């Protein structure tokens, strides 16, 4: 291997920084899944009868479904009976305030760079911290409540705003939607809930920080965000997990609903443990995310930076139902070592003059496998619909691969659909070219990767853009040449 | 300025340069000609420090220093510029950002103050005009989507911005139409100065009608088999390389 | 009305009738090629929509017409309308063919001293030019393509252009194929061979015009060889009347560092197919394919391009814009092949279409076949309508709706038109495009 390639390896070869385990007493149910386990989870959360039934129905339907095989990812069959479906740090009661939160948990989040103590809070960001199956803390809750914004754990919302939960739960992603959404509907434990009332512009970034800690545990969170007429909200989620040799399943469902003239911006920085160099361990990230632009002139924008997980399988989508509604998808997915990602989006144009933009950037290094799979569907009534898609792939090294599967279904002749795809490779040529112009290898690699991802990074809230850039650099455990 | 002594280099175990001797002084323009596969581009790349090639014998002195011990970026910072035969594309990185980083890393190495965005734009404006380049060039990603002619012009533009002491042009003329060739030659000629040396590597004599060299060398099978003044190029054009190749013993 | 098989047999038997005439004129190598080509046609037959390459183009309307070859005389034509066919003025080389036959009267060859070879292919065959045998029918594949096979068997004449090493021609060379069909539908098989040798540079404008009211069928094949470091700009203008048929294949072979660009403009014809196939067969070759089609009524235009990157460091740029009105239909099929050895290939392909009527339709299919991982390939296709807001904006400024529409259509075409390099040629093509827009876009006489 040449010098420049070695240097790149040194720069990039940084460990997964978030791989530690928090030693805390946990309450877990035994592994395995049946109706009793579901009733147990529901009972622990003191859920109303209708919700228990909803879960059970989901479970019964799920039993008839099969694990999907169409994605270009490979993994051994998952034994759903060996997974722990509920695990939570032991607490006497739900924490009333941050003062009640176990200091060990606070310490954990601090180590992750997410301070929960009010005095150290990131200014302008409200955080809901989810630890394994439950939400442990939510910051700035009271301040938000003054504006009528409901932000907190899903379990709380079930207790305090059952009418909202009942109205919207499953309205975007039905329990029967797909295998993993079905599983989630049966066993979801916690997650974030957010409601922004009419005409309110949420003054700060809302964020949820997901942490898997316990062994053999699956994380099945459920997030529901509703933006009522004319409201705006920007929401961000971050994810990490300890380094463990076994694979762990994360099957979340996220539902967004935007009413007339409302806007939701949903950003993800996903950095679940990706497994080691040889592909041992790591999270299976099988997630269903979908937003419904229900009202006229509404807008839903997904931005994701996916650097973690052994396998990522997710397609944050938009149903553009309201006339003039807008859907956006900006994605950077980086796969290194043995990571696999099959990700993309669906834009379903139903309303008139609906518009969608898809910008997908896949970076594959090592033996990484990166697939873009995107669907643009323009229904007959979607007069004047427009879509622009751009899918770029960057290959680093010779062992990785990139695939692009665009599906275009256009049923309306007055629609405009534009698709562009690029595959390119950074190799020693580019590095040498930069060196010949006086730049160091470090500068060259970061210049090339960040240049490639820039279109997406600039969509992130400013507080997180820098973090995402760093993350891309760290995750590049690749080599060139 | 540059002294090459008995330089041997190989790639993937195959010897390509088999003992090059060459002396280039400041102010001179040298042309290296030769058939495809004779080692012309290899020589250019070895001088710039490409690690695809292994130097197996010989030495290269640049201002009296051991050039071969320097990293590619150190050579660039010391004033060596290579105009690539196939300029490399860097998607997503704007020409402006790329070149300003390059200019400043070289300026820093020379103990000069870095140029701010404003100064940089001013300096680059004039040089772009000279090369007939549209200002939108600056915003476009480095070489991505450029036509062959645009890429070659961009190389010359970079050279003008980096103001090297030794400029090596590797087949900068190939694939160009006659107008683009003249523009590129004008750009190079504008760089000629008593303290700068230029090494032109080309397969075609035509370029040398526009960049008139002081010396012409013929490279065949990894060796310089003939050197002379500019007339040698014309002679080659007439007779071809055939006779010269056969004079080299293996 | 004869069915397809009978038609196919008719073509084969009319070849048998011509055979002796060809044999008297052709060198032996060429006779052999013609024989092989007609055999190949007999085997291939006319394509049907069941053939993947012909899925969207049905040639039945063409096979239903009984064509005749025009008599081998050009004097009865007095040059009416020829001025429409002239791109720019006072060329050094203009070769005019009437219904497939060379017209010395209207052709111009000046300044021969600089060293080019130009003239009638049939005449130059007799001069035993070695380059002819080396290149003619060596590139366009008559073994797999029925219309290329027909042309190869039947061609009577066409343009031959050879630009020797280092020659730089400033003025565009004109090759004009005129059809004067009246009551009798006429077929012609123009054959063009262009050889640009090492470091030569030239511009060639090839135009096909229907100057008679009748139905014609031009079945053209153009072979182009671009030598090492040579630069060739090639424009093809297709402007037969809207009852005519046009099947054309341009086959380009590029050597090391060769730079080829083409501009294909299609305005006329009832059923038109333009194929452009370029093989970048040596390192550092560069190829640009641009195209513009404007069709209305029931016109059908099919553009097929294949770019084959066979060697490293090749680059290709492809941009086709289509404008379709009324019930016109279009096809764009752009194939880019990157062979295993073609590292560092840089290919860009884009097809944009403007549908001016709800009944117009386009089938666009970009096709990338990449057998190499060290490449950069981009493709894109769009289908859209005129922006109603832009239309309204123009009208609110007092511009009539027809003018506003034409203005926007012209702007859409501008991306291609501005790539036509010689100013004289560009002005000529723009004028033809404008004239076509000015005729209005309402349904016109159809077959």
mmCIF file of N, CA, C and O in Angstrom, chain A residues 395-429:
data_model
loop_
_atom_site.group_PDB
_atom_site.id
_atom_site.type_symbol
_atom_site.label_atom_id
_atom_site.label_comp_id
_atom_site.label_asym_id
_atom_site.label_seq_id
_atom_site.Cartn_x
_atom_site.Cartn_y
_atom_site.Cartn_z
ATOM 1 N N UNK A 395 -17.273 6.218 -4.289
ATOM 2 C CA UNK A 395 -16.635 4.973 -3.885
ATOM 3 C C UNK A 395 -15.229 5.280 -3.407
ATOM 4 O O UNK A 395 -14.509 6.037 -4.046
ATOM 5 N N UNK A 396 -14.862 4.692 -2.279
ATOM 6 C CA UNK A 396 -13.500 4.864 -1.788
ATOM 7 C C UNK A 396 -12.884 3.476 -1.703
ATOM 8 O O UNK A 396 -13.290 2.676 -0.878
ATOM 9 N N UNK A 397 -11.972 3.180 -2.577
ATOM 10 C CA UNK A 397 -11.360 1.856 -2.610
ATOM 11 C C UNK A 397 -12.057 0.950 -3.606
ATOM 12 O O UNK A 397 -13.032 1.332 -4.251
ATOM 13 N N UNK A 398 -11.558 -0.281 -3.718
ATOM 14 C CA UNK A 398 -12.012 -1.180 -4.774
ATOM 15 C C UNK A 398 -12.998 -2.236 -4.304
ATOM 16 O O UNK A 398 -13.569 -2.958 -5.101
ATOM 17 N N UNK A 399 -13.180 -2.379 -2.975
ATOM 18 C CA UNK A 399 -13.971 -3.495 -2.469
ATOM 19 C C UNK A 399 -15.413 -3.113 -2.176
ATOM 20 O O UNK A 399 -16.224 -3.957 -1.858
ATOM 21 N N UNK A 400 -15.706 -1.846 -2.257
ATOM 22 C CA UNK A 400 -17.039 -1.410 -1.875
ATOM 23 C C UNK A 400 -17.936 -1.341 -3.105
ATOM 24 O O UNK A 400 -17.481 -1.501 -4.224
ATOM 25 N N UNK A 401 -19.218 -1.129 -2.862
ATOM 26 C CA UNK A 401 -20.097 -1.054 -4.019
ATOM 27 C C UNK A 401 -21.215 -0.049 -3.796
ATOM 28 O O UNK A 401 -21.535 0.309 -2.674
ATOM 29 N N UNK A 402 -21.768 0.398 -4.883
ATOM 30 C CA UNK A 402 -22.880 1.350 -4.839
ATOM 31 C C UNK A 402 -23.901 0.941 -5.890
ATOM 32 O O UNK A 402 -23.530 0.515 -6.980
ATOM 33 N N UNK A 403 -25.172 1.018 -5.527
ATOM 34 C CA UNK A 403 -26.231 0.677 -6.469
ATOM 35 C C UNK A 403 -27.286 1.771 -6.439
ATOM 36 O O UNK A 403 -27.517 2.367 -5.397
ATOM 37 N N UNK A 404 -27.897 1.991 -7.539
ATOM 38 C CA UNK A 404 -28.951 2.990 -7.600
ATOM 39 C C UNK A 404 -30.181 2.385 -8.248
ATOM 40 O O UNK A 404 -30.088 1.862 -9.351
ATOM 41 N N UNK A 405 -31.289 2.412 -7.522
ATOM 42 C CA UNK A 405 -32.537 1.900 -8.102
ATOM 43 C C UNK A 405 -33.617 2.975 -8.054
ATOM 44 O O UNK A 405 -34.341 3.088 -7.063
ATOM 45 N N UNK A 406 -33.710 3.771 -9.062
ATOM 46 C CA UNK A 406 -34.793 4.744 -9.069
ATOM 47 C C UNK A 406 -36.046 4.104 -9.684
ATOM 48 O O UNK A 406 -35.959 3.413 -10.694
ATOM 49 N N UNK A 407 -37.183 4.292 -9.039
ATOM 50 C CA UNK A 407 -38.438 3.824 -9.625
ATOM 51 C C UNK A 407 -39.289 5.054 -9.907
ATOM 52 O O UNK A 407 -39.559 5.832 -9.003
ATOM 53 N N UNK A 408 -39.658 5.229 -11.143
ATOM 54 C CA UNK A 408 -40.498 6.377 -11.482
ATOM 55 C C UNK A 408 -41.827 5.857 -11.997
ATOM 56 O O UNK A 408 -41.859 5.044 -12.909
ATOM 57 N N UNK A 409 -42.885 6.304 -11.379
ATOM 58 C CA UNK A 409 -44.206 5.912 -11.871
ATOM 59 C C UNK A 409 -44.991 7.179 -12.106
ATOM 60 O O UNK A 409 -45.394 7.845 -11.164
ATOM 61 N N UNK A 410 -45.177 7.534 -13.347
ATOM 62 C CA UNK A 410 -45.828 8.800 -13.649
ATOM 63 C C UNK A 410 -47.149 8.521 -14.349
ATOM 64 O O UNK A 410 -47.174 7.991 -15.447
ATOM 65 N N UNK A 411 -48.243 8.885 -13.664
ATOM 66 C CA UNK A 411 -49.568 8.614 -14.238
ATOM 67 C C UNK A 411 -50.208 9.882 -14.771
ATOM 68 O O UNK A 411 -51.309 9.849 -15.283
ATOM 69 N N UNK A 412 -49.531 11.010 -14.573
ATOM 70 C CA UNK A 412 -50.096 12.265 -15.057
ATOM 71 C C UNK A 412 -49.140 12.887 -16.059
ATOM 72 O O UNK A 412 -47.965 13.074 -15.764
ATOM 73 N N UNK A 413 -49.653 13.216 -17.257
ATOM 74 C CA UNK A 413 -48.763 13.672 -18.319
ATOM 75 C C UNK A 413 -48.301 15.096 -18.077
ATOM 76 O O UNK A 413 -47.339 15.555 -18.653
ATOM 77 N N UNK A 414 -48.991 15.844 -17.204
ATOM 78 C CA UNK A 414 -48.581 17.222 -16.967
ATOM 79 C C UNK A 414 -47.617 17.298 -15.790
ATOM 80 O O UNK A 414 -47.561 18.280 -15.080
ATOM 81 N N UNK A 415 -46.866 16.241 -15.560
ATOM 82 C CA UNK A 415 -45.930 16.223 -14.447
ATOM 83 C C UNK A 415 -44.517 16.344 -14.987
ATOM 84 O O UNK A 415 -44.250 15.991 -16.127
ATOM 85 N N UNK A 416 -43.640 16.847 -14.167
ATOM 86 C CA UNK A 416 -42.258 16.967 -14.591
ATOM 87 C C UNK A 416 -41.373 16.193 -13.624
ATOM 88 O O UNK A 416 -41.385 16.455 -12.421
ATOM 89 N N UNK A 417 -40.658 15.252 -14.161
ATOM 90 C CA UNK A 417 -39.841 14.392 -13.323
ATOM 91 C C UNK A 417 -38.422 14.410 -13.862
ATOM 92 O O UNK A 417 -38.202 14.233 -15.052
ATOM 93 N N UNK A 418 -37.499 14.647 -12.990
ATOM 94 C CA UNK A 418 -36.115 14.764 -13.429
ATOM 95 C C UNK A 418 -35.244 13.899 -12.526
ATOM 96 O O UNK A 418 -35.371 13.967 -11.311
ATOM 97 N N UNK A 419 -34.417 13.099 -13.126
ATOM 98 C CA UNK A 419 -33.586 12.209 -12.329
ATOM 99 C C UNK A 419 -32.137 12.280 -12.802
ATOM 100 O O UNK A 419 -31.863 12.208 -13.973
ATOM 101 N N UNK A 420 -31.228 12.420 -11.865
ATOM 102 C CA UNK A 420 -29.814 12.400 -12.226
ATOM 103 C C UNK A 420 -29.087 11.454 -11.294
ATOM 104 O O UNK A 420 -29.384 11.391 -10.110
ATOM 105 N N UNK A 421 -28.140 10.742 -11.824
ATOM 106 C CA UNK A 421 -27.371 9.829 -10.990
ATOM 107 C C UNK A 421 -25.908 9.897 -11.395
ATOM 108 O O UNK A 421 -25.586 10.004 -12.566
ATOM 109 N N UNK A 422 -25.042 9.860 -10.404
ATOM 110 C CA UNK A 422 -23.610 9.924 -10.671
ATOM 111 C C UNK A 422 -22.897 8.911 -9.790
ATOM 112 O O UNK A 422 -23.251 8.768 -8.624
ATOM 113 N N UNK A 423 -21.960 8.219 -10.341
ATOM 114 C CA UNK A 423 -21.112 7.361 -9.523
ATOM 115 C C UNK A 423 -19.675 7.778 -9.780
ATOM 116 O O UNK A 423 -19.259 7.867 -10.918
ATOM 117 N N UNK A 424 -18.947 8.073 -8.725
ATOM 118 C CA UNK A 424 -17.547 8.407 -8.945
ATOM 119 C C UNK A 424 -16.725 7.808 -7.829
ATOM 120 O O UNK A 424 -17.245 7.267 -6.866
ATOM 121 N N UNK A 425 -15.450 7.912 -7.980
ATOM 122 C CA UNK A 425 -14.588 7.190 -7.074
ATOM 123 C C UNK A 425 -13.484 8.111 -6.607
ATOM 124 O O UNK A 425 -12.934 8.850 -7.413
ATOM 125 N N UNK A 426 -13.186 8.110 -5.302
ATOM 126 C CA UNK A 426 -11.956 8.823 -4.956
ATOM 127 C C UNK A 426 -10.863 7.807 -4.833
ATOM 128 O O UNK A 426 -10.980 6.782 -4.209
ATOM 129 N N UNK A 427 -9.826 8.167 -5.460
ATOM 130 C CA UNK A 427 -8.724 7.250 -5.434
ATOM 131 C C UNK A 427 -7.472 8.053 -5.267
ATOM 132 O O UNK A 427 -7.496 9.247 -5.002
ATOM 133 N N UNK A 428 -6.385 7.360 -5.447
ATOM 134 C CA UNK A 428 -5.096 8.004 -5.293
ATOM 135 C C UNK A 428 -4.916 9.137 -6.280
ATOM 136 O O UNK A 428 -4.196 10.084 -6.019
ATOM 137 N N UNK A 429 -5.576 9.021 -7.426
ATOM 138 C CA UNK A 429 -5.470 10.075 -8.427
ATOM 139 C C UNK A 429 -5.875 11.433 -7.880
ATOM 140 O O UNK A 429 -5.188 12.423 -8.069
#
